[in-house]
mmCIF file of C-alpha atoms in Angstrom:
data_model
loop_
_atom_site.group_PDB
_atom_site.id
_atom_site.type_symbol
_atom_site.label_atom_id
_atom_site.label_comp_id
_atom_site.label_asym_id
_atom_site.label_seq_id
_atom_site.Cartn_x
_atom_site.Cartn_y
_atom_site.Cartn_z
ATOM 1 C CA MET A 1 88.700 135.132 -113.829
ATOM 2 C CA ASN A 2 85.369 135.811 -115.429
ATOM 3 C CA TYR A 3 85.250 139.540 -116.087
ATOM 4 C CA VAL A 4 81.540 139.520 -117.007
ATOM 5 C CA THR A 5 80.621 138.858 -113.527
ATOM 6 C CA ARG A 6 83.542 140.568 -111.764
ATOM 7 C CA ARG A 7 81.809 143.945 -111.706
ATOM 8 C CA SER A 8 78.390 145.400 -112.377
ATOM 9 C CA LEU A 9 78.052 147.452 -115.509
ATOM 10 C CA THR A 10 74.991 149.401 -114.197
ATOM 11 C CA ALA A 11 76.951 152.181 -112.264
ATOM 12 C CA SER A 12 75.341 155.500 -112.967
ATOM 13 C CA LEU A 13 77.576 158.003 -114.552
ATOM 14 C CA GLY A 14 75.623 160.838 -112.844
ATOM 15 C CA ALA A 15 73.827 163.734 -114.151
ATOM 16 C CA SER A 16 76.695 166.207 -113.938
ATOM 17 C CA LEU A 17 79.893 165.119 -115.536
ATOM 18 C CA SER A 18 83.137 166.858 -114.313
ATOM 19 C CA LEU A 19 86.113 167.785 -116.420
ATOM 20 C CA GLY A 20 89.058 165.561 -115.781
ATOM 21 C CA PHE A 21 91.396 168.725 -115.373
ATOM 22 C CA SER A 22 91.232 172.526 -115.395
ATOM 23 C CA GLY A 23 91.560 173.963 -118.748
ATOM 24 C CA CYS A 24 94.732 172.479 -120.472
ATOM 25 C CA SER A 25 96.558 171.750 -117.188
ATOM 26 C CA VAL A 26 98.725 168.699 -117.404
ATOM 27 C CA GLN A 27 98.505 168.040 -113.644
ATOM 28 C CA ILE A 28 95.920 165.547 -112.693
ATOM 29 C CA ALA A 29 95.799 165.634 -109.059
ATOM 30 C CA SER A 30 94.549 162.880 -106.800
ATOM 31 C CA GLY A 31 90.623 162.906 -106.549
ATOM 32 C CA LYS A 32 90.315 164.440 -110.133
ATOM 33 C CA ARG A 33 88.585 162.409 -112.764
ATOM 34 C CA LEU A 34 89.669 161.859 -116.434
ATOM 35 C CA LYS A 35 87.345 162.853 -119.137
ATOM 36 C CA LEU A 36 86.568 160.356 -121.854
ATOM 37 C CA ALA A 37 84.629 160.755 -125.040
ATOM 38 C CA HIS A 38 83.580 158.624 -127.888
ATOM 39 C CA THR A 39 81.234 158.354 -130.835
ATOM 40 C CA LEU A 40 79.340 155.054 -129.919
ATOM 41 C CA ASN A 41 76.061 154.578 -128.025
ATOM 42 C CA GLY A 42 75.541 153.013 -124.648
ATOM 43 C CA ASP A 43 74.699 149.672 -125.978
ATOM 44 C CA HIS A 44 77.869 149.124 -127.687
ATOM 45 C CA PRO A 45 80.525 146.680 -126.109
ATOM 46 C CA VAL A 46 83.262 149.441 -126.240
ATOM 47 C CA HIS A 47 81.066 151.822 -124.225
ATOM 48 C CA LYS A 48 80.450 148.953 -121.731
ATOM 49 C CA ALA A 49 84.075 148.107 -121.507
ATOM 50 C CA MET A 50 85.060 151.855 -120.966
ATOM 51 C CA VAL A 51 82.440 151.962 -118.019
ATOM 52 C CA PHE A 52 84.071 148.767 -116.673
ATOM 53 C CA MET A 53 87.563 150.304 -117.029
ATOM 54 C CA GLY A 54 86.339 153.454 -115.115
ATOM 55 C CA GLU A 55 84.948 151.304 -112.383
ATOM 56 C CA THR A 56 88.264 149.195 -112.187
ATOM 57 C CA LEU A 57 90.491 152.461 -112.038
ATOM 58 C CA ALA A 58 88.226 153.712 -109.155
ATOM 59 C CA GLU A 59 88.706 150.555 -107.321
ATOM 60 C CA LEU A 60 92.495 150.231 -107.876
ATOM 61 C CA SER A 61 93.077 153.828 -106.821
ATOM 62 C CA SER A 62 90.595 153.503 -103.843
ATOM 63 C CA GLY A 63 88.518 156.339 -105.253
ATOM 64 C CA GLU A 64 91.490 158.710 -105.880
ATOM 65 C CA MET A 65 90.827 158.450 -109.761
ATOM 66 C CA GLY A 66 87.955 157.902 -111.914
ATOM 67 C CA VAL A 67 86.510 158.336 -115.444
ATOM 68 C CA ASP A 68 83.582 160.385 -116.718
ATOM 69 C CA ILE A 69 82.167 159.350 -120.145
ATOM 70 C CA TYR A 70 80.547 161.306 -122.937
ATOM 71 C CA PRO A 71 79.074 158.839 -125.405
ATOM 72 C CA ASN A 72 77.192 159.159 -128.796
ATOM 73 C CA GLY A 73 79.543 161.763 -130.207
ATOM 74 C CA GLN A 74 78.515 164.517 -127.762
ATOM 75 C CA LEU A 75 81.878 166.194 -128.061
ATOM 76 C CA GLY A 76 82.585 165.514 -131.653
ATOM 77 C CA SER A 77 83.682 163.193 -134.389
ATOM 78 C CA GLU A 78 86.630 160.770 -134.165
ATOM 79 C CA ARG A 79 88.906 163.310 -135.708
ATOM 80 C CA GLN A 80 87.692 166.136 -133.384
ATOM 81 C CA LEU A 81 88.214 164.063 -130.254
ATOM 82 C CA ILE A 82 91.669 163.149 -131.377
ATOM 83 C CA GLU A 83 92.517 166.853 -131.801
ATOM 84 C CA LEU A 84 90.950 167.653 -128.400
ATOM 85 C CA LEU A 85 93.505 165.040 -126.919
ATOM 86 C CA GLN A 86 96.473 166.726 -128.744
ATOM 87 C CA ILE A 87 95.743 170.072 -127.005
ATOM 88 C CA GLY A 88 95.034 168.477 -123.772
ATOM 89 C CA ALA A 89 91.286 169.453 -123.704
ATOM 90 C CA LEU A 90 90.255 165.885 -123.300
ATOM 91 C CA ALA A 91 91.955 163.006 -121.539
ATOM 92 C CA MET A 92 90.714 159.827 -123.456
ATOM 93 C CA THR A 93 88.934 158.518 -126.368
ATOM 94 C CA LYS A 94 88.362 155.319 -128.614
ATOM 95 C CA VAL A 95 89.223 155.429 -132.255
ATOM 96 C CA SER A 96 89.501 153.020 -135.089
ATOM 97 C CA SER A 97 92.942 152.288 -136.169
ATOM 98 C CA ILE A 98 92.008 153.324 -139.624
ATOM 99 C CA SER A 99 91.349 156.806 -138.191
ATOM 100 C CA MET A 100 94.938 156.868 -136.965
ATOM 101 C CA GLU A 101 96.546 156.380 -140.456
ATOM 102 C CA GLY A 102 96.646 160.052 -140.908
ATOM 103 C CA PHE A 103 98.610 160.641 -137.734
ATOM 104 C CA SER A 104 100.922 157.625 -137.931
ATOM 105 C CA SER A 105 101.511 156.122 -141.493
ATOM 106 C CA LYS A 106 102.420 152.878 -139.672
ATOM 107 C CA MET A 107 98.737 152.268 -138.822
ATOM 108 C CA LYS A 108 98.071 151.444 -142.224
ATOM 109 C CA LEU A 109 99.526 147.877 -141.340
ATOM 110 C CA PHE A 110 95.982 146.968 -140.031
ATOM 111 C CA SER A 111 94.381 147.854 -143.363
ATOM 112 C CA ILE A 112 96.471 145.342 -145.418
ATOM 113 C CA PRO A 113 94.084 142.735 -146.190
ATOM 114 C CA TYR A 114 94.555 139.090 -145.196
ATOM 115 C CA LEU A 115 97.602 139.963 -143.283
ATOM 116 C CA PHE A 116 96.417 137.925 -140.106
ATOM 117 C CA GLN A 117 95.885 134.072 -140.518
ATOM 118 C CA ASN A 118 93.137 134.006 -137.795
ATOM 119 C CA SER A 119 92.103 135.468 -134.407
ATOM 120 C CA ASP A 120 94.975 133.995 -132.445
ATOM 121 C CA HIS A 121 97.577 135.356 -134.844
ATOM 122 C CA PHE A 122 95.988 138.757 -134.639
ATOM 123 C CA TRP A 123 96.047 139.033 -130.981
ATOM 124 C CA ARG A 124 99.454 137.557 -130.721
ATOM 125 C CA VAL A 125 100.569 140.415 -132.946
ATOM 126 C CA LEU A 126 98.784 142.988 -130.954
ATOM 127 C CA ASN A 127 100.197 141.878 -127.731
ATOM 128 C CA SER A 128 103.748 141.674 -129.219
ATOM 129 C CA ASP A 129 106.520 144.089 -129.678
ATOM 130 C CA VAL A 130 104.968 144.978 -133.079
ATOM 131 C CA GLY A 131 101.629 146.017 -131.361
ATOM 132 C CA ASN A 132 103.359 147.967 -128.544
ATOM 133 C CA SER A 133 105.697 149.766 -131.068
ATOM 134 C CA LEU A 134 102.673 150.912 -133.109
ATOM 135 C CA LEU A 135 100.937 152.326 -129.862
ATOM 136 C CA ASP A 136 104.338 154.168 -129.088
ATOM 137 C CA THR A 137 104.448 155.941 -132.479
ATOM 138 C CA LEU A 138 101.595 158.046 -131.343
ATOM 139 C CA ARG A 139 103.646 159.877 -128.922
ATOM 140 C CA ASP A 140 105.306 161.708 -131.942
ATOM 141 C CA VAL A 141 101.909 163.279 -132.466
ATOM 142 C CA ARG A 142 101.069 164.288 -128.825
ATOM 143 C CA LEU A 143 99.068 161.139 -128.065
ATOM 144 C CA GLN A 144 99.601 158.035 -125.848
ATOM 145 C CA GLY A 145 98.411 154.700 -127.176
ATOM 146 C CA LEU A 146 96.876 152.691 -124.214
ATOM 147 C CA ALA A 147 95.437 149.610 -125.429
ATOM 148 C CA TYR A 148 93.622 147.719 -128.403
ATOM 149 C CA TYR A 149 89.971 146.759 -128.344
ATOM 150 C CA ASP A 150 88.471 143.936 -130.581
ATOM 151 C CA ALA A 151 86.595 145.194 -133.470
ATOM 152 C CA GLY A 152 86.338 141.877 -135.306
ATOM 153 C CA SER A 153 86.905 141.332 -139.093
ATOM 154 C CA ARG A 154 85.244 143.379 -141.807
ATOM 155 C CA SER A 155 83.290 141.610 -144.484
ATOM 156 C CA PHE A 156 81.243 142.678 -147.466
ATOM 157 C CA TYR A 157 77.336 143.199 -147.577
ATOM 158 C CA MET A 158 75.513 143.886 -150.753
ATOM 159 C CA THR A 159 71.970 144.952 -151.699
ATOM 160 C CA ASP A 160 71.417 143.164 -154.970
ATOM 161 C CA ALA A 161 73.450 140.042 -155.117
ATOM 162 C CA PRO A 162 75.727 137.959 -152.997
ATOM 163 C CA VAL A 163 79.630 138.073 -153.278
ATOM 164 C CA ARG A 164 81.011 134.660 -153.569
ATOM 165 C CA SER A 165 84.407 135.666 -155.327
ATOM 166 C CA PRO A 166 86.081 138.871 -156.534
ATOM 167 C CA ALA A 167 84.373 138.631 -159.660
ATOM 168 C CA ASP A 168 81.082 139.396 -158.001
ATOM 169 C CA LEU A 169 82.430 142.818 -156.979
ATOM 170 C CA LYS A 170 83.504 143.764 -160.465
ATOM 171 C CA SER A 171 82.310 147.425 -160.888
ATOM 172 C CA LYS A 172 79.977 147.216 -157.759
ATOM 173 C CA LYS A 173 80.072 150.594 -155.816
ATOM 174 C CA VAL A 174 81.278 149.662 -152.334
ATOM 175 C CA ARG A 175 81.299 152.210 -149.458
ATOM 176 C CA VAL A 176 84.650 152.236 -147.721
ATOM 177 C CA LEU A 177 86.144 154.478 -145.033
ATOM 178 C CA PRO A 178 88.032 157.427 -146.301
ATOM 179 C CA SER A 179 91.325 155.406 -146.224
ATOM 180 C CA ARG A 180 93.715 155.181 -149.198
ATOM 181 C CA THR A 181 94.481 151.668 -147.977
ATOM 182 C CA SER A 182 90.660 150.667 -148.003
ATOM 183 C CA ILE A 183 90.229 152.272 -151.312
ATOM 184 C CA GLU A 184 93.096 150.330 -152.840
ATOM 185 C CA MET A 185 91.827 146.973 -151.358
ATOM 186 C CA VAL A 186 88.333 147.275 -152.974
ATOM 187 C CA GLU A 187 89.840 148.438 -156.272
ATOM 188 C CA ALA A 188 92.280 145.332 -156.143
ATOM 189 C CA LEU A 189 89.075 143.117 -155.854
ATOM 190 C CA GLY A 190 87.593 144.814 -158.916
ATOM 191 C CA GLY A 191 85.039 146.912 -157.107
ATOM 192 C CA ALA A 192 84.491 150.865 -157.367
ATOM 193 C CA ALA A 193 85.484 152.119 -153.745
ATOM 194 C CA THR A 194 83.115 154.902 -152.664
ATOM 195 C CA PRO A 195 83.886 156.837 -149.484
ATOM 196 C CA ILE A 196 80.675 157.754 -147.764
ATOM 197 C CA SER A 197 80.192 158.878 -143.982
ATOM 198 C CA TRP A 198 78.772 156.334 -141.686
ATOM 199 C CA GLY A 199 75.619 158.451 -141.014
ATOM 200 C CA GLU A 200 74.788 158.641 -144.649
ATOM 201 C CA LEU A 201 75.364 155.052 -145.528
ATOM 202 C CA TYR A 202 71.855 153.579 -144.663
ATOM 203 C CA THR A 203 70.199 156.000 -147.121
ATOM 204 C CA ALA A 204 72.931 155.487 -149.679
ATOM 205 C CA LEU A 205 72.349 151.681 -149.666
ATOM 206 C CA GLN A 206 68.582 152.188 -149.787
ATOM 207 C CA GLN A 207 68.612 154.641 -152.771
ATOM 208 C CA GLY A 208 71.189 152.531 -154.669
ATOM 209 C CA ILE A 209 74.070 155.183 -154.444
ATOM 210 C CA VAL A 210 76.216 152.318 -153.403
ATOM 211 C CA ASP A 211 75.711 148.678 -154.089
ATOM 212 C CA GLY A 212 77.189 147.573 -150.758
ATOM 213 C CA ALA A 213 79.589 148.238 -147.954
ATOM 214 C CA GLU A 214 81.860 146.218 -145.632
ATOM 215 C CA ASN A 215 81.968 146.013 -141.847
ATOM 216 C CA ASN A 216 81.959 143.770 -138.921
ATOM 217 C CA PRO A 217 78.935 141.830 -137.754
ATOM 218 C CA PRO A 218 77.821 144.037 -134.788
ATOM 219 C CA SER A 219 78.076 147.228 -136.880
ATOM 220 C CA TYR A 220 76.160 145.640 -139.748
ATOM 221 C CA TYR A 221 73.511 144.576 -137.331
ATOM 222 C CA LEU A 222 73.126 147.563 -135.003
ATOM 223 C CA SER A 223 73.157 149.928 -137.865
ATOM 224 C CA LYS A 224 70.370 148.183 -139.516
ATOM 225 C CA HIS A 225 72.049 148.022 -142.832
ATOM 226 C CA PHE A 226 70.776 144.274 -143.088
ATOM 227 C CA GLU A 227 67.362 145.728 -143.671
ATOM 228 C CA THR A 228 68.562 146.805 -147.139
ATOM 229 C CA ALA A 229 71.741 144.827 -147.763
ATOM 230 C CA LYS A 230 70.462 141.294 -147.461
ATOM 231 C CA TYR A 231 73.631 139.410 -148.635
ATOM 232 C CA TYR A 232 76.564 139.219 -146.037
ATOM 233 C CA THR A 233 79.712 137.615 -147.163
ATOM 234 C CA LEU A 234 82.064 136.596 -144.306
ATOM 235 C CA ASP A 235 85.330 137.046 -146.349
ATOM 236 C CA GLU A 236 86.906 138.765 -143.396
ATOM 237 C CA HIS A 237 89.374 140.661 -145.428
ATOM 238 C CA THR A 238 90.770 142.969 -142.593
ATOM 239 C CA SER A 239 90.977 142.812 -138.817
ATOM 240 C CA VAL A 240 91.170 146.381 -137.887
ATOM 241 C CA PRO A 241 91.342 147.091 -134.040
ATOM 242 C CA ASP A 242 89.822 149.798 -132.166
ATOM 243 C CA MET A 243 92.231 151.712 -129.983
ATOM 244 C CA VAL A 244 92.028 153.611 -126.773
ATOM 245 C CA ILE A 245 94.384 156.541 -126.762
ATOM 246 C CA MET A 246 95.147 159.343 -124.173
ATOM 247 C CA SER A 247 96.347 162.778 -124.385
ATOM 248 C CA ARG A 248 100.000 162.622 -124.103
ATOM 249 C CA ARG A 249 100.065 165.918 -122.043
ATOM 250 C CA ILE A 250 97.636 164.592 -119.549
ATOM 251 C CA PHE A 251 99.278 161.021 -119.433
ATOM 252 C CA ASP A 252 102.741 162.580 -118.744
ATOM 253 C CA GLY A 253 101.111 164.647 -116.005
ATOM 254 C CA LEU A 254 100.122 161.635 -114.002
ATOM 255 C CA THR A 255 102.258 160.198 -111.196
ATOM 256 C CA ASP A 256 104.022 156.924 -111.788
ATOM 257 C CA GLN A 257 101.381 155.351 -109.403
ATOM 258 C CA GLU A 258 98.429 156.987 -111.590
ATOM 259 C CA ARG A 259 99.838 155.783 -114.666
ATOM 260 C CA ASN A 260 100.168 152.175 -113.408
ATOM 261 C CA TRP A 261 96.484 152.423 -112.175
ATOM 262 C CA VAL A 262 95.281 153.571 -115.512
ATOM 263 C CA LYS A 263 97.345 150.789 -117.449
ATOM 264 C CA GLN A 264 96.022 148.108 -115.206
ATOM 265 C CA ALA A 265 92.497 149.220 -115.602
ATOM 266 C CA MET A 266 92.853 149.294 -119.328
ATOM 267 C CA ALA A 267 94.362 145.821 -119.258
ATOM 268 C CA ASP A 268 91.359 144.444 -117.380
ATOM 269 C CA SER A 269 88.838 146.209 -119.663
ATOM 270 C CA VAL A 270 90.411 144.715 -122.749
ATOM 271 C CA VAL A 271 89.925 141.173 -121.456
ATOM 272 C CA TYR A 272 86.139 142.106 -120.582
ATOM 273 C CA GLN A 273 85.618 143.932 -123.895
ATOM 274 C CA ARG A 274 86.795 140.782 -125.879
ATOM 275 C CA GLU A 275 84.111 138.651 -124.012
ATOM 276 C CA LEU A 276 81.509 141.445 -124.779
ATOM 277 C CA TRP A 277 82.626 141.490 -128.454
ATOM 278 C CA ALA A 278 82.443 137.671 -129.033
ATOM 279 C CA ALA A 279 78.894 137.723 -127.553
ATOM 280 C CA ALA A 280 77.805 140.540 -129.663
ATOM 281 C CA GLU A 281 79.255 139.069 -132.925
ATOM 282 C CA LYS A 282 77.382 135.845 -132.170
ATOM 283 C CA GLU A 283 74.098 137.693 -131.409
ATOM 284 C CA ALA A 284 74.541 140.025 -134.612
ATOM 285 C CA LEU A 285 74.840 136.904 -136.969
ATOM 286 C CA THR A 286 71.895 135.038 -135.277
ATOM 287 C CA GLU A 287 69.558 138.059 -135.588
ATOM 288 C CA VAL A 288 70.298 138.973 -139.219
ATOM 289 C CA ALA A 289 69.977 135.441 -140.268
ATOM 290 C CA LYS A 290 66.421 135.418 -138.570
ATOM 291 C CA SER A 291 65.652 138.537 -140.417
ATOM 292 C CA GLY A 292 66.275 136.731 -143.884
ATOM 293 C CA VAL A 293 69.797 137.786 -144.572
ATOM 294 C CA LYS A 294 71.760 135.272 -146.604
ATOM 295 C CA ILE A 295 75.117 134.690 -145.002
ATOM 296 C CA ILE A 296 77.828 133.465 -147.370
ATOM 297 C CA TYR A 297 81.091 131.630 -146.210
ATOM 298 C CA PRO A 298 83.205 131.944 -149.398
ATOM 299 C CA ASP A 299 86.506 130.424 -150.265
ATOM 300 C CA LYS A 300 88.894 133.084 -149.114
ATOM 301 C CA GLN A 301 91.771 131.989 -151.362
ATOM 302 C CA PRO A 302 90.606 133.897 -154.531
ATOM 303 C CA PHE A 303 90.278 137.110 -152.443
ATOM 304 C CA ARG A 304 93.704 136.598 -150.960
ATOM 305 C CA ASP A 305 95.237 136.060 -154.471
ATOM 306 C CA ALA A 306 93.498 139.086 -155.801
ATOM 307 C CA VAL A 307 95.055 141.504 -153.173
ATOM 308 C CA ALA A 308 98.474 139.726 -153.171
ATOM 309 C CA PRO A 309 99.977 142.258 -155.471
ATOM 310 C CA MET A 310 98.845 145.029 -153.108
ATOM 311 C CA LYS A 311 100.528 143.250 -150.118
ATOM 312 C CA ALA A 312 103.659 142.818 -152.193
ATOM 313 C CA ASP A 313 103.726 146.562 -152.846
ATOM 314 C CA PHE A 314 103.304 147.377 -149.094
ATOM 315 C CA SER A 315 106.220 145.037 -148.334
ATOM 316 C CA LYS A 316 108.517 147.567 -150.387
ATOM 317 C CA THR A 317 107.519 150.461 -148.229
ATOM 318 C CA GLU A 318 108.357 151.469 -144.572
ATOM 319 C CA LEU A 319 105.870 148.818 -143.597
ATOM 320 C CA GLY A 320 107.939 145.889 -144.955
ATOM 321 C CA PRO A 321 109.808 145.155 -141.718
ATOM 322 C CA LEU A 322 106.592 145.158 -139.694
ATOM 323 C CA ILE A 323 104.854 142.885 -142.221
ATOM 324 C CA ARG A 324 107.810 140.436 -142.003
ATOM 325 C CA GLN A 325 107.565 140.519 -138.220
ATOM 326 C CA VAL A 326 103.849 139.884 -138.376
ATOM 327 C CA GLU A 327 104.260 136.941 -140.778
ATOM 328 C CA ALA A 328 106.811 135.570 -138.385
ATOM 329 C CA LEU A 329 104.558 135.627 -135.625
ATOM 330 C CA GLY A 330 101.880 133.710 -137.807
ATOM 331 C CA SER A 331 104.292 130.749 -138.057
ATOM 332 C CA ALA A 332 104.908 130.807 -134.237
ATOM 333 C CA SER A 333 103.103 127.983 -132.304
#
């Protein structure tokens, strides 16, 4: 089924958005709406997929359930939204799995560079017992993992010179997320990892505070970082999924039927979001190339070799069994 044409994405969210519950109540009665907040704008594939999810939920439940969405960080940062979920003051949000490392140490799995052979391997893992078990770990921190959204692969972009091998990263200041694993990866490749907030990165690139950064093509394009960082190296070092999570208190307060509706709506939106993401990646690379960006397709083996000791170290930790399961799924036909 073509999910792009299945439903319109132009449904109005309305001028007045209701809360999905009263106070911190764990009971979500029929006819109530789930309150969802995230930090992205309305043009992002994730936001569009969430609108689709809300429409699907309303259809499946014959209008008994719905979703009200607060985009653009209206209710806070990713960290703040997670904390609102934990106390039951918000029903749902989208976060990067990197943001969940501080809540579940096993989420560091996704930040290990070159763990996945390709996109098929990546999604085979997410849809396996490994992916489901990682979602389940969040219940220990009062959260309910619902599903994974595609966030592509992260690659380096630089302001002054292209990166064709790890040697080109030597001593270069590279912006990373505030993740110990991300910092270790850049350092293993010879760079100087520099955590900087997303909102400050454009200026940091422009003023030479950092020499580059790393992210997926749509983020590189939509942030306009390509205006300053004209060299984009598709080394695709990590594939870090987005996650849709829910307040455990609110999820547990749903009836079995309501939980089934939510799970089905989420499953449908995952398929749709992957279609949107593929189109967004293609558009991003086309548009940045038109603007004069030099896109480099490097030999990835030197990058893999440089971070191999890092992966070996992780194999000796609690992540070892998960890493071996991931590798086994890579060899599956």
